[in-house]
Short mmCIF file of C-alpha atoms in Angstrom, two decimals:
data_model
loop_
_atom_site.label_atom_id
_atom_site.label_comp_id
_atom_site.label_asym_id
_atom_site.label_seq_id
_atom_site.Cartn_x
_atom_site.Cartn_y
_atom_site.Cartn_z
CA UNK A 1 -5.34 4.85 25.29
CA UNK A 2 -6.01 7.46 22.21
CA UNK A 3 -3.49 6.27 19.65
CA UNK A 4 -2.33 2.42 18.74
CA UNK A 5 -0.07 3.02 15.69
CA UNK A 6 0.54 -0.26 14.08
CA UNK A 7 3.89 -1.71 11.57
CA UNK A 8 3.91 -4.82 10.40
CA UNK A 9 7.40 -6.37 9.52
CA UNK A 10 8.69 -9.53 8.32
CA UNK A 11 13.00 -10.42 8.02
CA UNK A 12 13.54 -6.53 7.47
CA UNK A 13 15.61 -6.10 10.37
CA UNK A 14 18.05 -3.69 9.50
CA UNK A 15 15.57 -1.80 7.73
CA UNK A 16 13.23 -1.87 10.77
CA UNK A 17 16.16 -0.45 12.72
CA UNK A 18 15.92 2.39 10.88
CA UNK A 19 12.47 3.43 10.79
CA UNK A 20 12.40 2.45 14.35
CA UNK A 21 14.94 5.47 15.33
CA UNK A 22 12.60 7.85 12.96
CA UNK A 23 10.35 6.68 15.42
CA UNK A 24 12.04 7.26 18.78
CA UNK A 25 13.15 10.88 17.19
CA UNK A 26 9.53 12.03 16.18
CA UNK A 27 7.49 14.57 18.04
CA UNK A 28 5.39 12.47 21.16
CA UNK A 29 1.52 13.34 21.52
CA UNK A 30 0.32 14.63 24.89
CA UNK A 31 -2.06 11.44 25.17
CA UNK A 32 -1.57 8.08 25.68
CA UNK A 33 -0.59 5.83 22.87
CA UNK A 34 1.43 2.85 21.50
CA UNK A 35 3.23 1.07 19.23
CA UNK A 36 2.51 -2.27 17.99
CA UNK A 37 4.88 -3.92 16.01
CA UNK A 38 3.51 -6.96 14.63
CA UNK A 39 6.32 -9.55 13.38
CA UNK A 40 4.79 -11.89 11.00
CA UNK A 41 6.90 -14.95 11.22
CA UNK A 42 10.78 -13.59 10.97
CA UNK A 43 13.58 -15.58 11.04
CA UNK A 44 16.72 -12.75 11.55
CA UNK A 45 17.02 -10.55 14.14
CA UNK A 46 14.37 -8.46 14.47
CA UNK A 47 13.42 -9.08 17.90
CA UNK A 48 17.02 -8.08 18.92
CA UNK A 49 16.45 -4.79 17.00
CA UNK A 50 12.88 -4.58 18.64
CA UNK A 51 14.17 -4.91 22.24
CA UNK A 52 17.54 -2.13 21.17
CA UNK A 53 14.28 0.50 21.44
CA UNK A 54 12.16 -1.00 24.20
CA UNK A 55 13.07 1.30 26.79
CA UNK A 56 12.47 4.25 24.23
CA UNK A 57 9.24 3.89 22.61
CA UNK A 58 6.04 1.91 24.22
CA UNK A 59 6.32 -0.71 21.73
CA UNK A 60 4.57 -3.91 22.19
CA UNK A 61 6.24 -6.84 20.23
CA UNK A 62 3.32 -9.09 18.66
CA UNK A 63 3.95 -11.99 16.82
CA UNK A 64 1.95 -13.28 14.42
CA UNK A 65 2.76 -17.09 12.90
CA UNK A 66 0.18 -17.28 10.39
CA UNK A 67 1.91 -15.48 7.48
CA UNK A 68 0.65 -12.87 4.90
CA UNK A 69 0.38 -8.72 5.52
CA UNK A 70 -3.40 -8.94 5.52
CA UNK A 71 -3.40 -11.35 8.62
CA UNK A 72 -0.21 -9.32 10.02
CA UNK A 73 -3.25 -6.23 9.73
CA UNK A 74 -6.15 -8.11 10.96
CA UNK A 75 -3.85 -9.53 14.41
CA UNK A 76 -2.79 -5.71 15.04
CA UNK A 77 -6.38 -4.77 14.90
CA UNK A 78 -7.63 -7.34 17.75
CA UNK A 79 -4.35 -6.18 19.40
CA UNK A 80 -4.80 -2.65 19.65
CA UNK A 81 -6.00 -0.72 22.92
CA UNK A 82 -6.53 2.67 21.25
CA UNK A 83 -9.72 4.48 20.29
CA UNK A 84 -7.58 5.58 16.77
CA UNK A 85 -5.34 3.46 14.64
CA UNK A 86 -2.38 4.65 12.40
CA UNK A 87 -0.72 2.34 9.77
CA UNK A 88 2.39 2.80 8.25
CA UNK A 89 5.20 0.12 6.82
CA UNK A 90 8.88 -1.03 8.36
CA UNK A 91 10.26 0.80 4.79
CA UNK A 92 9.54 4.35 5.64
CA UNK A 93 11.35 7.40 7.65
CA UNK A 94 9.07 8.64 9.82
CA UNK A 95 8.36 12.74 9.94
CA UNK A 96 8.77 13.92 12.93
CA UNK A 97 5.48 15.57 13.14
CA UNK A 98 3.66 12.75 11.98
CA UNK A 99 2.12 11.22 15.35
CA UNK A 100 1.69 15.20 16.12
CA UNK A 101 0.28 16.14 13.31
CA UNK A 102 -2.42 12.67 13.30
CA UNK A 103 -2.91 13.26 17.19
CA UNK A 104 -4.61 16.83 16.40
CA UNK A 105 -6.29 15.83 13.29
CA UNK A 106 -8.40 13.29 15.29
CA UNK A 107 -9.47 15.95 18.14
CA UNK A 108 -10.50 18.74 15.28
CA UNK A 109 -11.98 15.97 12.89
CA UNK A 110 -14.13 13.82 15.46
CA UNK A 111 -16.84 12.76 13.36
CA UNK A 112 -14.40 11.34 10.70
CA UNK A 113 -13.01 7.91 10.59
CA UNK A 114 -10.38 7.61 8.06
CA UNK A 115 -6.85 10.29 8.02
CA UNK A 116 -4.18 9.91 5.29
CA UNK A 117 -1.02 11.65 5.20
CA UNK A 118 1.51 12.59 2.81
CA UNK A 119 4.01 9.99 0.93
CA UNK A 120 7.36 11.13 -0.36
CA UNK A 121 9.48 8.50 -2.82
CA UNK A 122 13.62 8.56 -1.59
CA UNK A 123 15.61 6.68 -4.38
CA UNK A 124 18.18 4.97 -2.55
CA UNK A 125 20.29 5.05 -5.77
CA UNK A 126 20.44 6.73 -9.01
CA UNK A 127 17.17 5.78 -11.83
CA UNK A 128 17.27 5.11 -14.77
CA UNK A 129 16.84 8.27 -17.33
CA UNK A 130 13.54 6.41 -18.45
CA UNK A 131 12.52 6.52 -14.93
CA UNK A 132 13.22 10.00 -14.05
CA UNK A 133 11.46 11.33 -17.09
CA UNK A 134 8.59 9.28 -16.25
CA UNK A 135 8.37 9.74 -12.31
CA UNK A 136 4.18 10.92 -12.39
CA UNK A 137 3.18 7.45 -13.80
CA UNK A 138 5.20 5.56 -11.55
CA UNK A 139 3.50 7.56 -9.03
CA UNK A 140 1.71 4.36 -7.45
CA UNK A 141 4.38 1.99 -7.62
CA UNK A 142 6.74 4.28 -5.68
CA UNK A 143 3.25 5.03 -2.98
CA UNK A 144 3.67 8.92 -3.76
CA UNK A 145 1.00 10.42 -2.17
CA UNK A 146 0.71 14.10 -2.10
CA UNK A 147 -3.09 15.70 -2.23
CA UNK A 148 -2.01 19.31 -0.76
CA UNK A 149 -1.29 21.53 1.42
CA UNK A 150 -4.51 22.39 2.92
CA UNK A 151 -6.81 19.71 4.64
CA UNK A 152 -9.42 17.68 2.49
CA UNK A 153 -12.16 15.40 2.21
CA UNK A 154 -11.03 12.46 1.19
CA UNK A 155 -13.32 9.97 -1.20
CA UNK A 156 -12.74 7.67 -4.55
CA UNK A 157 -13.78 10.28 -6.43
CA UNK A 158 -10.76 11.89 -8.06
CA UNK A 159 -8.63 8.96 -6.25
CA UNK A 160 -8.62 11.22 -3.31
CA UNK A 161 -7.62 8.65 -0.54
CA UNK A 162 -4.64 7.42 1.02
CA UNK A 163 -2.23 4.65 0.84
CA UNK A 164 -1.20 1.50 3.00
CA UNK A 165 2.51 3.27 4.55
CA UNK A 166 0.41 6.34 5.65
CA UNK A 167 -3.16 5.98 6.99
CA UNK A 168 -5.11 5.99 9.63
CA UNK A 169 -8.59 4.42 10.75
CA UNK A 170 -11.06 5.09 14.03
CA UNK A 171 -10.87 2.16 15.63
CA UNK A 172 -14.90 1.22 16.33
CA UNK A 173 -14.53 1.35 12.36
CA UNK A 174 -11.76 -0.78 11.84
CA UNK A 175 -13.01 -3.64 14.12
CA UNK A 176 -15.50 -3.81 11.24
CA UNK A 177 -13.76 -3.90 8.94
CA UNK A 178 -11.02 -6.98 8.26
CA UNK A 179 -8.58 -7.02 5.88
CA UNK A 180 -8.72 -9.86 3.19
CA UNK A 181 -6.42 -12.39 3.22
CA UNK A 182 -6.86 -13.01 -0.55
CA UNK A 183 -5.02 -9.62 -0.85
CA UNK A 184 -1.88 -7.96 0.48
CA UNK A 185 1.75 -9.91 0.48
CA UNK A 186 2.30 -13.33 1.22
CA UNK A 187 3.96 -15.57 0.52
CA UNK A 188 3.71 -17.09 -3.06
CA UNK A 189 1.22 -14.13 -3.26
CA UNK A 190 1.79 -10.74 -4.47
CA UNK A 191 -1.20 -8.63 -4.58
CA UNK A 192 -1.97 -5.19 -3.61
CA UNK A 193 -5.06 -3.38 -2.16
CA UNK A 194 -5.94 -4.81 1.11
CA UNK A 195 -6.43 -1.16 2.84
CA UNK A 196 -7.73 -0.03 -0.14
CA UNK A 197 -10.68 -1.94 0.52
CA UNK A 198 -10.85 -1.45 3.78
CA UNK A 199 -10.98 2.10 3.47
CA UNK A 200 -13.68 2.47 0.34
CA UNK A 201 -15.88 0.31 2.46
CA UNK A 202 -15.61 2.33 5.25
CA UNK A 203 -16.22 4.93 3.58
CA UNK A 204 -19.18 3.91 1.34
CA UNK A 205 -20.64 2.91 4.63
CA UNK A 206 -21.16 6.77 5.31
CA UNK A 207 -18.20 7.58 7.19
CA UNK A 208 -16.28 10.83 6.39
CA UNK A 209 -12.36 11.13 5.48
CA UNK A 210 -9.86 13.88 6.36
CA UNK A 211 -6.51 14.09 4.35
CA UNK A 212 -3.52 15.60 6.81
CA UNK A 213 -1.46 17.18 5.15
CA UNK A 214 1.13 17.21 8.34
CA UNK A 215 1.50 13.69 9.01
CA UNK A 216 4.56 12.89 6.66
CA UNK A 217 6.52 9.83 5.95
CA UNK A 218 9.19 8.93 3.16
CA UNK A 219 8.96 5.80 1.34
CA UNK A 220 12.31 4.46 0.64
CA UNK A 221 12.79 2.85 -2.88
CA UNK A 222 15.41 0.45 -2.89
CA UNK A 223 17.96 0.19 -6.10
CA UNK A 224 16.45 -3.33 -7.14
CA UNK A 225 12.39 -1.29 -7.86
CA UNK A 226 14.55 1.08 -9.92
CA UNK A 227 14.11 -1.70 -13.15
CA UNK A 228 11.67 -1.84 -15.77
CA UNK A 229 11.72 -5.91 -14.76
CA UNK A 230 9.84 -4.10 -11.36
CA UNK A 231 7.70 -2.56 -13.09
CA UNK A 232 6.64 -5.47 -15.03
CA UNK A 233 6.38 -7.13 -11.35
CA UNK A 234 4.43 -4.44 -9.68
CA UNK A 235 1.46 -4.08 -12.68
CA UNK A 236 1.56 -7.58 -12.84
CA UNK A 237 0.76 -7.61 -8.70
CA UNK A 238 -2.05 -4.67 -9.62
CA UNK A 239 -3.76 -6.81 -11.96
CA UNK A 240 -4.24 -10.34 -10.47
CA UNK A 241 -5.26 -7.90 -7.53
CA UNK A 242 -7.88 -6.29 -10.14
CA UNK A 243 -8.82 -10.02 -11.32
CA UNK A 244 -8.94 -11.34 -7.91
CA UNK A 245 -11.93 -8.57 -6.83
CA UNK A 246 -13.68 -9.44 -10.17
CA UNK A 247 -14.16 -12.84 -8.52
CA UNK A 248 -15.86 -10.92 -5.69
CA UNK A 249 -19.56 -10.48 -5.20
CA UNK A 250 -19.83 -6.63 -4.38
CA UNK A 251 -16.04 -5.74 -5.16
CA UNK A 252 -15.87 -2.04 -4.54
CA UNK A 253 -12.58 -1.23 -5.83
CA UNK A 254 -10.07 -1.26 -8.38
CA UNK A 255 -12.16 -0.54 -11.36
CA UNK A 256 -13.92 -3.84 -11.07
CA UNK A 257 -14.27 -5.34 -13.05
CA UNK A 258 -14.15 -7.63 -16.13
CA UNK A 259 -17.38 -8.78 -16.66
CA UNK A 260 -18.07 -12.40 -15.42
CA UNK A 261 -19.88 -13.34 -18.90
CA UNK A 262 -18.46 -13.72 -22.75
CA UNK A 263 -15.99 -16.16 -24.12
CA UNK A 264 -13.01 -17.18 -22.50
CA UNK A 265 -9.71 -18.87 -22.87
CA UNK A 266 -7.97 -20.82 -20.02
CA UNK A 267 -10.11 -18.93 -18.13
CA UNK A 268 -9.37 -15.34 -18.85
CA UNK A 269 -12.07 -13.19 -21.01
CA UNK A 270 -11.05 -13.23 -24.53
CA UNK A 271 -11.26 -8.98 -24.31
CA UNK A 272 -7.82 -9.22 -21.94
CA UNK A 273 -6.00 -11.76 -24.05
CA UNK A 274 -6.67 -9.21 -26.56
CA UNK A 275 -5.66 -6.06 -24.43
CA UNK A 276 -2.20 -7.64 -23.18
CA UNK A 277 -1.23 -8.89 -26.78
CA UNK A 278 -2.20 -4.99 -28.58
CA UNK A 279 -0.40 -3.17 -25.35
CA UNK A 280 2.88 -5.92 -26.05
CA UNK A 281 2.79 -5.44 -29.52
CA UNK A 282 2.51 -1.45 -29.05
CA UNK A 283 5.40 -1.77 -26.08
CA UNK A 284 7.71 -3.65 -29.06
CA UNK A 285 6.62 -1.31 -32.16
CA UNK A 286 7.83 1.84 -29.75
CA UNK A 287 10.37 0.90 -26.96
CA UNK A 288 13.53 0.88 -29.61
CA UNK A 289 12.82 4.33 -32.07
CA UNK A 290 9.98 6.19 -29.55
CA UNK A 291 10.39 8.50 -26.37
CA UNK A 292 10.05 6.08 -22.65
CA UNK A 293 6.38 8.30 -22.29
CA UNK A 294 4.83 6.54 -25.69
CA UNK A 295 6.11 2.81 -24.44
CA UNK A 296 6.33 2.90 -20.52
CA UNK A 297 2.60 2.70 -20.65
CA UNK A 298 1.97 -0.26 -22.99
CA UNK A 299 4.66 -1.50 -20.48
CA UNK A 300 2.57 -1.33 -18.06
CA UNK A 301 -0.66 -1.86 -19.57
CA UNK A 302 0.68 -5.13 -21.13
CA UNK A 303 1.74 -6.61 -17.81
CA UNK A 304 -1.23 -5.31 -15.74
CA UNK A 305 -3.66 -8.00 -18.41
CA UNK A 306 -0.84 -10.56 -18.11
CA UNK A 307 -1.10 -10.47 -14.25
CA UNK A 308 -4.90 -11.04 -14.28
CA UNK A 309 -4.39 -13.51 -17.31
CA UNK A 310 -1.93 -15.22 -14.82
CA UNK A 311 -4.57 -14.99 -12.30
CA UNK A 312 -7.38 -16.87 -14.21
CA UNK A 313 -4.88 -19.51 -15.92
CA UNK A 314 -4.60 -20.73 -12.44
CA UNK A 315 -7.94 -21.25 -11.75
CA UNK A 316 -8.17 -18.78 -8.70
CA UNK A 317 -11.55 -17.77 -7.72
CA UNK A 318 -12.44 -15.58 -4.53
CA UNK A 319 -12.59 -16.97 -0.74
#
């Protein structure tokens, strides 16, 4: 077995159904691979859905109970039978080069260990003028991910490395390496960066990234993320994510991190009380008379402090 490619999915059946037939269209490698779809605990019909494209794909339907994307992750890696792994989500449209354009990557790149492939946004409705004029910083919350044409190393520096729907990872390194519980979706918990740490710490370990510019998929962006209440949601998500690894001895990621000394209150260092109430008071002096560039970012800014403020209020603290 060469390739396992792994989607994990929970009560998106419909959607599933569609990135499914994306994936019965695509190009097939001439190697031996599979398709693990790992249900983590869904109540509508996605088994039905799963077993409309059994005879048409090698897919092996997984579930796993225990519910949160980082242990959906972690049960596909024990799972899988090939030597590489490729990750992408149940809300994408798969390219149909993209298990093509992986498949060579590994044979011409064999000493590296980590691949990422392009990410294109699809607004499935119109945006907001705010958001179209501001579509670069949103960047990350829609997983664009576009680093070229032309195949390149990938590393943090120069955030040079790929995202969750459109990776993948050798397997003999991603055995190693687990994905953290205390990050990714679950429920009553909305953080981010689980492959993201994954894939710094295999790379700090001395492995070697390759960016494919071939493997393609498009990330489809509901009406609903189209809000600036999403955007509040989404920075809030990054920074009780970026709170959460300051909690963590070694943290590699995420611009860790607040420092774990000087005054706090409820728990949160003074310094980010102070940062979210400047970037609120900045969002309100500018969002009524100023262009959306001058305020989207104290948006942003002001609900990235209140999501780690949230964080500490709670008393959270790593493991």
């Amino acid at each position: 077995m060469f390739i396992s490619v792994i989607m994990c999915t929970r009560n998106r059946a419909e959607q599933l159904r569609r990135v499914l037939l994306t994936a019965v269209a695509m190009k097939k490698p001439d190697v031996e691979w599979e398709f693990l779809l790992i249900d983590n605990g869904s109540t509508d019909n996605t088994a039905e859905v799963v077993a409309s494209v059994a005879g048409l794909l090698p897919i092996r339907h997984i579930l796993e109970p225990e519910a949160g994307l980082s242990h959906a992750r972690n049960r596909g890696v024990a799972e899988a039978r090939g030597e590489y792994i490729c990750w992408t989500d149940d809300d994408v449209m798969i390219d149909p080069n993209w298990l093509v354009a992986y498949a060579e990557a590994f044979r011409r790149y064999p000493e590296a260990a980590v691949f990422g492939g392009q990410i294109v946004p699809v607004l499935e409705g119109p945006a907001p003028r705010w958001f179209e004029q501001n579509y670069d910083k949103l960047a990350s919350l829609m997983a664009k991910r576009d680093l070229g044409a032309k195949p390149i190393r990938l590393t943090k520096v120069g955030d040079h490395l790929p995202y969750g729907a459109n990776f993948a990872v050798r397997t003999a390194e991603q055995k190693q390496w687990r994905y953290d519980p205390n990050l990714g979706v679950s429920p009553g918990q909305k953080r981010l960066g689980e492959e993201v740490t994954v894939i710094e710490g295999i790379l700090d370990a001395g492995a070697t990234g390759v960016w494919v510019p071939g493997a393609m998929v498009r990330h489809l962006i509901p009406k609903a993320r189209l809000s600036l209440d999403y955007v509040g949601v989404y920075y809030r998500s990054a920074g009780e994510t970026w709170a959460y690894l300051s909690t963590v001895e070694g943290a590699l990621t995420m611009g860790a991190l607040a420092p774990a000394g000087g005054r706090r209150l409820s728990g949160a260092p003074l310094w980010v009380w102070r940062k979210a109430a400047v970037h609120l008071c900045l969002y309100l002096a500018t969002s009524v008379t100023r262009p959306s560039s001058q305020w989207l970012p104290h948006w942003m800014k002001f609900n990235h402090f209140r999501g780690a403020i949230e964080f500490w209020r709670r008393g959270n603290v790593a493991g």
